[in-house]
Amino acid sequence: MLELSGITKSYGTHRVLDDVGFHVAPGRLTGFVGGNGAGKTTTMRIVLGVLARDGGTVTLDGAPVTAADRRRFGYMPEERGLYPKMRVLDHIVYLARLHGFDRADATARAEALLVELGLGERLQDNIETLSLGNQQRAQIAAALVHDPEVLILDEPFSGLDPLAVDVVAGVLQSRAAAGAAVLFSSHQLDVVERLCDDLVIIAGGTIRAAGRRDDLRAQHAGRRFELLSAGDLGWLRDAPGIDVVEFDGGYAVFDADTDEAAQDVLRRAVAAGAVTSFAPRHPTLAQIFKEVIQ
């Protein structure tokens, strides 16, 4: 497990990270979200040893992260760092060779990964001839070719169309399923919500929320409920302790002042007609994000 504890970083009098701490577990996808300048990239660079921290610890399986450990990491920076004149396959083979694989193994790994990422027909093309989205896929291949135990990706879905997002998401899920600890940042909250197992929200250099995605959604659910009934729910607007958010005949979303008020609605709906469904309405990641950073 990769764990950060009490990480601080300042530039002069400006503190950009303040007591940052969270963990990234093997076999799980951890989404790292925050606005521009929140501290995501700085945090990732500290984990990778690119930036020095002022305080705190970064550990892997309980021991301080070493240079040898970081050779087992895979990193995709937000800025593209590929050689534009190299052919796609040659570039990924070259990076695999730097990690110690012989040419035959490096070539097999690189080709299989590029095919998996949807670049099988572009293996002999120069990097500079690829679209920005395909360059992004090639950069992801560069981070993955050595089968890292820890994978850190800064905005991996940037510039990808919906089909490419699905392809990359599937690749990351397969790596997590194989046991890798995956940390990725993204401004595409719908993608993060769909993909991540765990979630870390950072704002102003501090962690505002962290934990399992579903636990965080439950914690921030409040008393909002969704009701679908065969009967007309017009009476709901006048029910005590109820604020109707959405309404359409036999369908309603409402906030309840108390649990008892919500149960009163359910009892009345059952008495009026068959209730098809009644359940808490969990907030979206975008709603949780807005709530915790305010």
PDB file of C-alpha atoms in Angstrom:
ATOM      1  CA  MET A   1       0.000   0.000   0.000  1.00  0.00           C
ATOM      2  CA  LEU A   2       1.200   3.486  -0.891  1.00  0.00           C
ATOM      3  CA  GLU A   3       0.593   5.878   1.983  1.00  0.00           C
ATOM      4  CA  LEU A   4       1.110   9.625   2.408  1.00  0.00           C
ATOM      5  CA  SER A   5       1.088  11.181   5.854  1.00  0.00           C
ATOM      6  CA  GLY A   6       1.448  14.822   6.925  1.00  0.00           C
ATOM      7  CA  ILE A   7       2.893  16.001   3.596  1.00  0.00           C
ATOM      8  CA  THR A   8       3.672  19.726   3.489  1.00  0.00           C
ATOM      9  CA  LYS A   9       5.190  21.838   0.746  1.00  0.00           C
ATOM     10  CA  SER A  10       5.758  25.584   0.518  1.00  0.00           C
ATOM     11  CA  TYR A  11       7.180  27.981  -2.022  1.00  0.00           C
ATOM     12  CA  GLY A  12       8.452  30.900  -0.008  1.00  0.00           C
ATOM     13  CA  THR A  13       5.601  31.994   2.247  1.00  0.00           C
ATOM     14  CA  HIS A  14       2.972  30.232   0.135  1.00  0.00           C
ATOM     15  CA  ARG A  15       2.045  26.791   1.463  1.00  0.00           C
ATOM     16  CA  VAL A  16       0.768  24.654  -1.411  1.00  0.00           C
ATOM     17  CA  LEU A  17       0.298  21.425   0.562  1.00  0.00           C
ATOM     18  CA  ASP A  18      -0.753  21.341   4.193  1.00  0.00           C
ATOM     19  CA  ASP A  19      -0.857  18.039   6.137  1.00  0.00           C
ATOM     20  CA  VAL A  20      -1.825  15.975   3.091  1.00  0.00           C
ATOM     21  CA  GLY A  21      -2.466  12.345   3.863  1.00  0.00           C
ATOM     22  CA  PHE A  22      -4.250   9.436   2.170  1.00  0.00           C
ATOM     23  CA  HIS A  23      -3.498   5.925   0.935  1.00  0.00           C
ATOM     24  CA  VAL A  24      -3.670   4.089  -2.376  1.00  0.00           C
ATOM     25  CA  ALA A  25      -4.454   0.409  -1.946  1.00  0.00           C
ATOM     26  CA  PRO A  26      -3.336  -2.434  -4.232  1.00  0.00           C
ATOM     27  CA  GLY A  27      -6.048  -3.693  -6.527  1.00  0.00           C
ATOM     28  CA  ARG A  28      -8.039  -0.476  -6.307  1.00  0.00           C
ATOM     29  CA  LEU A  29      -8.483   2.638  -8.423  1.00  0.00           C
ATOM     30  CA  THR A  30      -8.189   5.851  -6.430  1.00  0.00           C
ATOM     31  CA  GLY A  31      -9.559   9.020  -8.012  1.00  0.00           C
ATOM     32  CA  PHE A  32      -7.747  12.224  -7.028  1.00  0.00           C
ATOM     33  CA  VAL A  33      -9.830  15.310  -7.751  1.00  0.00           C
ATOM     34  CA  GLY A  34      -9.536  19.027  -7.143  1.00  0.00           C
ATOM     35  CA  GLY A  35      -9.643  22.322  -8.974  1.00  0.00           C
ATOM     36  CA  ASN A  36      -6.737  23.905 -10.816  1.00  0.00           C
ATOM     37  CA  GLY A  37      -3.967  24.717  -8.360  1.00  0.00           C
ATOM     38  CA  ALA A  38      -5.449  22.512  -5.631  1.00  0.00           C
ATOM     39  CA  GLY A  39      -2.199  20.546  -5.206  1.00  0.00           C
ATOM     40  CA  LYS A  40      -2.787  17.320  -7.167  1.00  0.00           C
ATOM     41  CA  THR A  41       0.244  17.484  -9.449  1.00  0.00           C
ATOM     42  CA  THR A  42       2.511  18.683  -6.636  1.00  0.00           C
ATOM     43  CA  THR A  43       1.406  15.744  -4.496  1.00  0.00           C
ATOM     44  CA  MET A  44       2.053  13.263  -7.304  1.00  0.00           C
ATOM     45  CA  ARG A  45       5.496  14.694  -7.999  1.00  0.00           C
ATOM     46  CA  ILE A  46       6.421  14.387  -4.326  1.00  0.00           C
ATOM     47  CA  VAL A  47       5.364  10.724  -4.355  1.00  0.00           C
ATOM     48  CA  LEU A  48       7.605  10.188  -7.377  1.00  0.00           C
ATOM     49  CA  GLY A  49      10.564  12.010  -5.820  1.00  0.00           C
ATOM     50  CA  VAL A  50      10.545  14.692  -8.512  1.00  0.00           C
ATOM     51  CA  LEU A  51       9.840  17.333  -5.851  1.00  0.00           C
ATOM     52  CA  ALA A  52      11.170  17.395  -2.312  1.00  0.00           C
ATOM     53  CA  ARG A  53       8.624  17.649   0.477  1.00  0.00           C
ATOM     54  CA  ASP A  54       9.079  19.986   3.430  1.00  0.00           C
ATOM     55  CA  GLY A  55       7.538  17.549   5.875  1.00  0.00           C
ATOM     56  CA  GLY A  56       5.648  14.279   6.177  1.00  0.00           C
ATOM     57  CA  THR A  57       6.288  10.767   4.904  1.00  0.00           C
ATOM     58  CA  VAL A  58       5.654   8.683   1.797  1.00  0.00           C
ATOM     59  CA  THR A  59       5.730   4.942   2.473  1.00  0.00           C
ATOM     60  CA  LEU A  60       5.180   1.760   0.494  1.00  0.00           C
ATOM     61  CA  ASP A  61       4.025  -1.234   2.509  1.00  0.00           C
ATOM     62  CA  GLY A  62       5.036   0.586   5.692  1.00  0.00           C
ATOM     63  CA  ALA A  63       8.600   1.490   4.682  1.00  0.00           C
ATOM     64  CA  PRO A  64       9.899   4.784   3.265  1.00  0.00           C
ATOM     65  CA  VAL A  65       9.764   4.855  -0.531  1.00  0.00           C
ATOM     66  CA  THR A  66      13.221   4.390  -2.060  1.00  0.00           C
ATOM     67  CA  ALA A  67      14.649   4.952  -5.533  1.00  0.00           C
ATOM     68  CA  ALA A  68      14.446   1.201  -6.081  1.00  0.00           C
ATOM     69  CA  ASP A  69      10.756   1.269  -5.182  1.00  0.00           C
ATOM     70  CA  ARG A  70      10.108   4.062  -7.665  1.00  0.00           C
ATOM     71  CA  ARG A  71      11.477   1.926 -10.484  1.00  0.00           C
ATOM     72  CA  ARG A  72       8.388  -0.205  -9.894  1.00  0.00           C
ATOM     73  CA  PHE A  73       6.157   2.848 -10.326  1.00  0.00           C
ATOM     74  CA  GLY A  74       4.538   3.932 -13.564  1.00  0.00           C
ATOM     75  CA  TYR A  75       3.921   7.637 -14.133  1.00  0.00           C
ATOM     76  CA  MET A  76       2.066   9.578 -16.787  1.00  0.00           C
ATOM     77  CA  PRO A  77       2.526  13.351 -16.430  1.00  0.00           C
ATOM     78  CA  GLU A  78      -0.102  15.806 -17.603  1.00  0.00           C
ATOM     79  CA  GLU A  79       2.420  17.270 -20.054  1.00  0.00           C
ATOM     80  CA  ARG A  80       3.251  15.003 -22.972  1.00  0.00           C
ATOM     81  CA  GLY A  81       6.857  13.817 -22.889  1.00  0.00           C
ATOM     82  CA  LEU A  82       7.195  11.603 -25.950  1.00  0.00           C
ATOM     83  CA  TYR A  83       9.788  11.945 -28.716  1.00  0.00           C
ATOM     84  CA  PRO A  84       7.744  13.213 -31.694  1.00  0.00           C
ATOM     85  CA  LYS A  85      10.063  11.813 -34.399  1.00  0.00           C
ATOM     86  CA  MET A  86      10.083   8.253 -33.056  1.00  0.00           C
ATOM     87  CA  ARG A  87       7.711   5.588 -34.289  1.00  0.00           C
ATOM     88  CA  VAL A  88       5.079   4.545 -31.769  1.00  0.00           C
ATOM     89  CA  LEU A  89       6.212   0.951 -31.310  1.00  0.00           C
ATOM     90  CA  ASP A  90       9.916   1.851 -31.246  1.00  0.00           C
ATOM     91  CA  HIS A  91       9.263   4.443 -28.550  1.00  0.00           C
ATOM     92  CA  ILE A  92       7.463   2.073 -26.196  1.00  0.00           C
ATOM     93  CA  VAL A  93      10.033  -0.681 -26.859  1.00  0.00           C
ATOM     94  CA  TYR A  94      12.807   1.788 -26.002  1.00  0.00           C
ATOM     95  CA  LEU A  95      11.149   2.627 -22.679  1.00  0.00           C
ATOM     96  CA  ALA A  96      10.692  -1.059 -21.863  1.00  0.00           C
ATOM     97  CA  ARG A  97      14.386  -1.640 -22.586  1.00  0.00           C
ATOM     98  CA  LEU A  98      15.243   1.118 -20.109  1.00  0.00           C
ATOM     99  CA  HIS A  99      13.410  -0.954 -17.485  1.00  0.00           C
ATOM    100  CA  GLY A 100      15.681  -3.923 -18.214  1.00  0.00           C
ATOM    101  CA  PHE A 101      13.665  -6.043 -20.640  1.00  0.00           C
ATOM    102  CA  ASP A 102      15.503  -7.635 -23.577  1.00  0.00           C
ATOM    103  CA  ARG A 103      14.485  -6.601 -27.073  1.00  0.00           C
ATOM    104  CA  ALA A 104      12.208  -9.561 -27.769  1.00  0.00           C
ATOM    105  CA  ASP A 105      10.313  -9.241 -24.490  1.00  0.00           C
ATOM    106  CA  ALA A 106      10.172  -5.447 -24.763  1.00  0.00           C
ATOM    107  CA  THR A 107       8.766  -5.676 -28.288  1.00  0.00           C
ATOM    108  CA  ALA A 108       6.149  -8.247 -27.296  1.00  0.00           C
ATOM    109  CA  ARG A 109       5.077  -6.205 -24.289  1.00  0.00           C
ATOM    110  CA  ALA A 110       4.927  -2.942 -26.214  1.00  0.00           C
ATOM    111  CA  GLU A 111       2.971  -4.367 -29.142  1.00  0.00           C
ATOM    112  CA  ALA A 112       0.423  -6.143 -26.939  1.00  0.00           C
ATOM    113  CA  LEU A 113      -0.137  -3.028 -24.845  1.00  0.00           C
ATOM    114  CA  LEU A 114      -0.514  -0.715 -27.834  1.00  0.00           C
ATOM    115  CA  VAL A 115      -3.030  -3.082 -29.398  1.00  0.00           C
ATOM    116  CA  GLU A 116      -4.922  -3.176 -26.094  1.00  0.00           C
ATOM    117  CA  LEU A 117      -5.021   0.616 -26.120  1.00  0.00           C
ATOM    118  CA  GLY A 118      -6.384   0.712 -29.682  1.00  0.00           C
ATOM    119  CA  LEU A 119      -3.161   1.732 -31.435  1.00  0.00           C
ATOM    120  CA  GLY A 120      -2.542  -1.541 -33.254  1.00  0.00           C
ATOM    121  CA  GLU A 121      -2.811   0.115 -36.667  1.00  0.00           C
ATOM    122  CA  ARG A 122      -0.471   2.977 -35.767  1.00  0.00           C
ATOM    123  CA  LEU A 123       2.572   1.046 -34.555  1.00  0.00           C
ATOM    124  CA  GLN A 124       4.831   2.243 -37.365  1.00  0.00           C
ATOM    125  CA  ASP A 125       3.604   5.843 -37.397  1.00  0.00           C
ATOM    126  CA  ASN A 126       5.662   8.665 -35.909  1.00  0.00           C
ATOM    127  CA  ILE A 127       4.354  10.050 -32.641  1.00  0.00           C
ATOM    128  CA  GLU A 128       3.952  13.515 -34.169  1.00  0.00           C
ATOM    129  CA  THR A 129       1.481  12.235 -36.772  1.00  0.00           C
ATOM    130  CA  LEU A 130      -0.946  10.948 -34.145  1.00  0.00           C
ATOM    131  CA  SER A 131      -3.965  12.904 -32.986  1.00  0.00           C
ATOM    132  CA  LEU A 132      -3.715  14.363 -29.486  1.00  0.00           C
ATOM    133  CA  GLY A 133      -5.989  11.616 -28.191  1.00  0.00           C
ATOM    134  CA  ASN A 134      -3.811   8.886 -29.702  1.00  0.00           C
ATOM    135  CA  GLN A 135      -0.695  10.557 -28.329  1.00  0.00           C
ATOM    136  CA  GLN A 136      -2.392  10.345 -24.952  1.00  0.00           C
ATOM    137  CA  ARG A 137      -2.904   6.601 -25.423  1.00  0.00           C
ATOM    138  CA  ALA A 138       0.771   6.208 -26.362  1.00  0.00           C
ATOM    139  CA  GLN A 139       1.786   8.097 -23.241  1.00  0.00           C
ATOM    140  CA  ILE A 140      -0.353   5.775 -21.122  1.00  0.00           C
ATOM    141  CA  ALA A 141       1.412   2.834 -22.784  1.00  0.00           C
ATOM    142  CA  ALA A 142       4.732   4.387 -21.766  1.00  0.00           C
ATOM    143  CA  ALA A 143       3.615   4.362 -18.128  1.00  0.00           C
ATOM    144  CA  LEU A 144       2.349   0.772 -18.259  1.00  0.00           C
ATOM    145  CA  VAL A 145       4.844  -1.138 -20.366  1.00  0.00           C
ATOM    146  CA  HIS A 146       6.905  -2.417 -17.414  1.00  0.00           C
ATOM    147  CA  ASP A 147       3.859  -3.676 -15.446  1.00  0.00           C
ATOM    148  CA  PRO A 148       4.264  -1.238 -12.515  1.00  0.00           C
ATOM    149  CA  GLU A 149       3.071  -2.136  -9.026  1.00  0.00           C
ATOM    150  CA  VAL A 150       2.047   1.490  -8.429  1.00  0.00           C
ATOM    151  CA  LEU A 151       0.549   3.528 -11.247  1.00  0.00           C
ATOM    152  CA  ILE A 152       0.225   7.314 -11.014  1.00  0.00           C
ATOM    153  CA  LEU A 153      -1.589   9.094 -13.846  1.00  0.00           C
ATOM    154  CA  ASP A 154      -2.094  12.851 -14.092  1.00  0.00           C
ATOM    155  CA  GLU A 155      -5.194  13.576 -16.220  1.00  0.00           C
ATOM    156  CA  PRO A 156      -5.082  10.333 -18.256  1.00  0.00           C
ATOM    157  CA  PHE A 157      -8.460  11.019 -19.904  1.00  0.00           C
ATOM    158  CA  SER A 158      -7.604  14.500 -21.163  1.00  0.00           C
ATOM    159  CA  GLY A 159      -8.274  14.859 -24.884  1.00  0.00           C
ATOM    160  CA  LEU A 160      -9.933  11.446 -25.248  1.00  0.00           C
ATOM    161  CA  ASP A 161     -13.262  10.941 -26.968  1.00  0.00           C
ATOM    162  CA  PRO A 162     -15.927   8.830 -25.164  1.00  0.00           C
ATOM    163  CA  LEU A 163     -14.908   5.595 -26.911  1.00  0.00           C
ATOM    164  CA  ALA A 164     -11.246   6.153 -26.067  1.00  0.00           C
ATOM    165  CA  VAL A 165     -12.183   6.920 -22.452  1.00  0.00           C
ATOM    166  CA  ASP A 166     -13.858   3.520 -22.255  1.00  0.00           C
ATOM    167  CA  VAL A 167     -10.793   1.803 -23.734  1.00  0.00           C
ATOM    168  CA  VAL A 168      -8.381   3.484 -21.307  1.00  0.00           C
ATOM    169  CA  ALA A 169     -10.721   2.912 -18.369  1.00  0.00           C
ATOM    170  CA  GLY A 170     -10.839  -0.791 -19.214  1.00  0.00           C
ATOM    171  CA  VAL A 171      -7.051  -0.976 -19.344  1.00  0.00           C
ATOM    172  CA  LEU A 172      -6.707   0.713 -15.946  1.00  0.00           C
ATOM    173  CA  GLN A 173      -9.354  -1.554 -14.431  1.00  0.00           C
ATOM    174  CA  SER A 174      -7.510  -4.606 -15.694  1.00  0.00           C
ATOM    175  CA  ARG A 175      -4.253  -3.396 -14.135  1.00  0.00           C
ATOM    176  CA  ALA A 176      -5.969  -2.788 -10.809  1.00  0.00           C
ATOM    177  CA  ALA A 177      -7.611  -6.220 -11.008  1.00  0.00           C
ATOM    178  CA  ALA A 178      -4.117  -7.680 -11.438  1.00  0.00           C
ATOM    179  CA  GLY A 179      -3.058  -6.049  -8.156  1.00  0.00           C
ATOM    180  CA  ALA A 180      -1.638  -2.642  -9.087  1.00  0.00           C
ATOM    181  CA  ALA A 181      -2.328   0.367  -6.866  1.00  0.00           C
ATOM    182  CA  VAL A 182      -3.686   3.036  -9.231  1.00  0.00           C
ATOM    183  CA  LEU A 183      -3.907   6.760  -8.459  1.00  0.00           C
ATOM    184  CA  PHE A 184      -5.293   9.005 -11.176  1.00  0.00           C
ATOM    185  CA  SER A 185      -6.369  12.621 -11.306  1.00  0.00           C
ATOM    186  CA  SER A 186      -9.074  13.971 -13.572  1.00  0.00           C
ATOM    187  CA  HIS A 187     -11.344  16.960 -13.995  1.00  0.00           C
ATOM    188  CA  GLN A 188     -13.943  14.673 -15.606  1.00  0.00           C
ATOM    189  CA  LEU A 189     -15.911  13.918 -12.468  1.00  0.00           C
ATOM    190  CA  ASP A 190     -18.381  11.649 -14.232  1.00  0.00           C
ATOM    191  CA  VAL A 191     -15.500   9.408 -15.346  1.00  0.00           C
ATOM    192  CA  VAL A 192     -13.974   9.412 -11.855  1.00  0.00           C
ATOM    193  CA  GLU A 193     -17.316   8.532 -10.302  1.00  0.00           C
ATOM    194  CA  ARG A 194     -17.833   5.633 -12.704  1.00  0.00           C
ATOM    195  CA  LEU A 195     -14.298   4.278 -12.464  1.00  0.00           C
ATOM    196  CA  CYS A 196     -12.866   4.807  -8.994  1.00  0.00           C
ATOM    197  CA  ASP A 197     -13.124   2.543  -5.961  1.00  0.00           C
ATOM    198  CA  ASP A 198     -11.738   5.170  -3.617  1.00  0.00           C
ATOM    199  CA  LEU A 199     -11.793   8.933  -3.761  1.00  0.00           C
ATOM    200  CA  VAL A 200      -9.594  11.775  -2.525  1.00  0.00           C
ATOM    201  CA  ILE A 201     -10.741  15.398  -2.806  1.00  0.00           C
ATOM    202  CA  ILE A 202      -8.179  18.169  -2.366  1.00  0.00           C
ATOM    203  CA  ALA A 203      -8.712  21.931  -2.284  1.00  0.00           C
ATOM    204  CA  GLY A 204      -6.313  24.693  -1.287  1.00  0.00           C
ATOM    205  CA  GLY A 205      -3.596  22.148  -0.545  1.00  0.00           C
ATOM    206  CA  THR A 206      -5.623  20.263   2.070  1.00  0.00           C
ATOM    207  CA  ILE A 207      -7.549  17.000   1.883  1.00  0.00           C
ATOM    208  CA  ARG A 208     -11.258  17.734   2.238  1.00  0.00           C
ATOM    209  CA  ALA A 209     -12.571  14.174   1.894  1.00  0.00           C
ATOM    210  CA  ALA A 210     -11.091  10.707   1.405  1.00  0.00           C
ATOM    211  CA  GLY A 211     -12.427   7.179   1.495  1.00  0.00           C
ATOM    212  CA  ARG A 212     -14.397   4.600  -0.407  1.00  0.00           C
ATOM    213  CA  ARG A 213     -16.536   6.174  -3.101  1.00  0.00           C
ATOM    214  CA  ASP A 214     -19.770   4.573  -1.929  1.00  0.00           C
ATOM    215  CA  ASP A 215     -19.079   5.443   1.723  1.00  0.00           C
ATOM    216  CA  LEU A 216     -18.555   9.101   0.819  1.00  0.00           C
ATOM    217  CA  ARG A 217     -21.762   9.147  -1.220  1.00  0.00           C
ATOM    218  CA  ALA A 218     -23.659   7.672   1.731  1.00  0.00           C
ATOM    219  CA  GLN A 219     -22.106  10.151   4.179  1.00  0.00           C
ATOM    220  CA  HIS A 220     -23.211  13.104   2.053  1.00  0.00           C
ATOM    221  CA  ALA A 221     -26.621  11.747   1.112  1.00  0.00           C
ATOM    222  CA  GLY A 222     -28.561  13.674   3.742  1.00  0.00           C
ATOM    223  CA  ARG A 223     -32.289  12.884   3.700  1.00  0.00           C
ATOM    224  CA  ARG A 224     -33.061  13.008  -0.012  1.00  0.00           C
ATOM    225  CA  PHE A 225     -35.305  10.227  -1.299  1.00  0.00           C
ATOM    226  CA  GLU A 226     -36.658   9.005  -4.616  1.00  0.00           C
ATOM    227  CA  LEU A 227     -40.221   7.651  -4.764  1.00  0.00           C
ATOM    228  CA  LEU A 228     -41.984   5.916  -7.653  1.00  0.00           C
ATOM    229  CA  SER A 229     -45.622   4.988  -7.172  1.00  0.00           C
ATOM    230  CA  ALA A 230     -48.577   3.806  -9.224  1.00  0.00           C
ATOM    231  CA  GLY A 231     -50.674   6.473  -7.523  1.00  0.00           C
ATOM    232  CA  ASP A 232     -50.670  10.239  -7.925  1.00  0.00           C
ATOM    233  CA  LEU A 233     -48.196  11.915  -5.562  1.00  0.00           C
ATOM    234  CA  GLY A 234     -49.684  15.409  -5.757  1.00  0.00           C
ATOM    235  CA  TRP A 235     -50.352  15.364  -2.016  1.00  0.00           C
ATOM    236  CA  LEU A 236     -46.585  15.238  -1.368  1.00  0.00           C
ATOM    237  CA  ARG A 237     -46.219  18.989  -1.867  1.00  0.00           C
ATOM    238  CA  ASP A 238     -48.293  19.608   1.275  1.00  0.00           C
ATOM    239  CA  ALA A 239     -46.768  16.862   3.433  1.00  0.00           C
ATOM    240  CA  PRO A 240     -45.234  18.218   6.667  1.00  0.00           C
ATOM    241  CA  GLY A 241     -41.433  18.299   6.847  1.00  0.00           C
ATOM    242  CA  ILE A 242     -41.073  17.602   3.113  1.00  0.00           C
ATOM    243  CA  ASP A 243     -39.473  19.719   0.378  1.00  0.00           C
ATOM    244  CA  VAL A 244     -40.200  18.412  -3.133  1.00  0.00           C
ATOM    245  CA  VAL A 245     -37.183  18.659  -5.458  1.00  0.00           C
ATOM    246  CA  GLU A 246     -38.543  16.865  -8.540  1.00  0.00           C
ATOM    247  CA  PHE A 247     -42.108  15.859  -9.380  1.00  0.00           C
ATOM    248  CA  ASP A 248     -43.834  14.118 -12.281  1.00  0.00           C
ATOM    249  CA  GLY A 249     -47.172  12.460 -11.438  1.00  0.00           C
ATOM    250  CA  GLY A 250     -46.204   9.219  -9.722  1.00  0.00           C
ATOM    251  CA  TYR A 251     -42.500  10.080  -9.490  1.00  0.00           C
ATOM    252  CA  ALA A 252     -40.911  12.412  -6.961  1.00  0.00           C
ATOM    253  CA  VAL A 253     -37.598  13.305  -5.397  1.00  0.00           C
ATOM    254  CA  PHE A 254     -37.872  15.037  -2.036  1.00  0.00           C
ATOM    255  CA  ASP A 255     -35.894  16.163   1.003  1.00  0.00           C
ATOM    256  CA  ALA A 256     -37.175  15.209   4.446  1.00  0.00           C
ATOM    257  CA  ASP A 257     -36.529  17.186   7.628  1.00  0.00           C
ATOM    258  CA  THR A 258     -36.465  13.959   9.668  1.00  0.00           C
ATOM    259  CA  ASP A 259     -36.381  10.207   9.104  1.00  0.00           C
ATOM    260  CA  GLU A 260     -39.887  10.020  10.527  1.00  0.00           C
ATOM    261  CA  ALA A 261     -41.168  12.499   7.932  1.00  0.00           C
ATOM    262  CA  ALA A 262     -39.730  10.297   5.194  1.00  0.00           C
ATOM    263  CA  GLN A 263     -41.358   7.213   6.665  1.00  0.00           C
ATOM    264  CA  ASP A 264     -44.701   9.037   6.862  1.00  0.00           C
ATOM    265  CA  VAL A 265     -44.432   9.696   3.128  1.00  0.00           C
ATOM    266  CA  LEU A 266     -43.775   6.024   2.470  1.00  0.00           C
ATOM    267  CA  ARG A 267     -46.725   4.904   4.600  1.00  0.00           C
ATOM    268  CA  ARG A 268     -49.053   7.338   2.857  1.00  0.00           C
ATOM    269  CA  ALA A 269     -47.794   6.327  -0.599  1.00  0.00           C
ATOM    270  CA  VAL A 270     -48.349   2.635   0.184  1.00  0.00           C
ATOM    271  CA  ALA A 271     -51.875   3.396   1.366  1.00  0.00           C
ATOM    272  CA  ALA A 272     -52.608   5.352  -1.832  1.00  0.00           C
ATOM    273  CA  GLY A 273     -51.306   2.814  -4.347  1.00  0.00           C
ATOM    274  CA  ALA A 274     -48.588   0.325  -5.226  1.00  0.00           C
ATOM    275  CA  VAL A 275     -45.082   1.700  -4.488  1.00  0.00           C
ATOM    276  CA  THR A 276     -42.631   0.614  -7.161  1.00  0.00           C
ATOM    277  CA  SER A 277     -39.533   1.960  -5.453  1.00  0.00           C
ATOM    278  CA  PHE A 278     -38.481   4.052  -2.482  1.00  0.00           C
ATOM    279  CA  ALA A 279     -34.790   4.687  -1.817  1.00  0.00           C
ATOM    280  CA  PRO A 280     -32.282   7.311  -0.694  1.00  0.00           C
ATOM    281  CA  ARG A 281     -30.982   9.473  -3.536  1.00  0.00           C
ATOM    282  CA  HIS A 282     -27.194   9.492  -3.246  1.00  0.00           C
ATOM    283  CA  PRO A 283     -25.394  12.647  -4.402  1.00  0.00           C
ATOM    284  CA  THR A 284     -23.159  12.692  -7.469  1.00  0.00           C
ATOM    285  CA  LEU A 285     -19.437  13.215  -7.136  1.00  0.00           C
ATOM    286  CA  ALA A 286     -19.884  16.724  -8.529  1.00  0.00           C
ATOM    287  CA  GLN A 287     -22.349  17.522  -5.731  1.00  0.00           C
ATOM    288  CA  ILE A 288     -20.034  16.097  -3.054  1.00  0.00           C
ATOM    289  CA  PHE A 289     -17.110  18.025  -4.522  1.00  0.00           C
ATOM    290  CA  LYS A 290     -18.980  21.319  -4.380  1.00  0.00           C
ATOM    291  CA  GLU A 291     -20.095  20.633  -0.814  1.00  0.00           C
ATOM    292  CA  VAL A 292     -16.700  19.771   0.669  1.00  0.00           C
ATOM    293  CA  ILE A 293     -14.673  22.542  -0.963  1.00  0.00           C
ATOM    294  CA  GLN A 294     -16.960  25.368   0.142  1.00  0.00           C
TER     295      GLN A 294
END
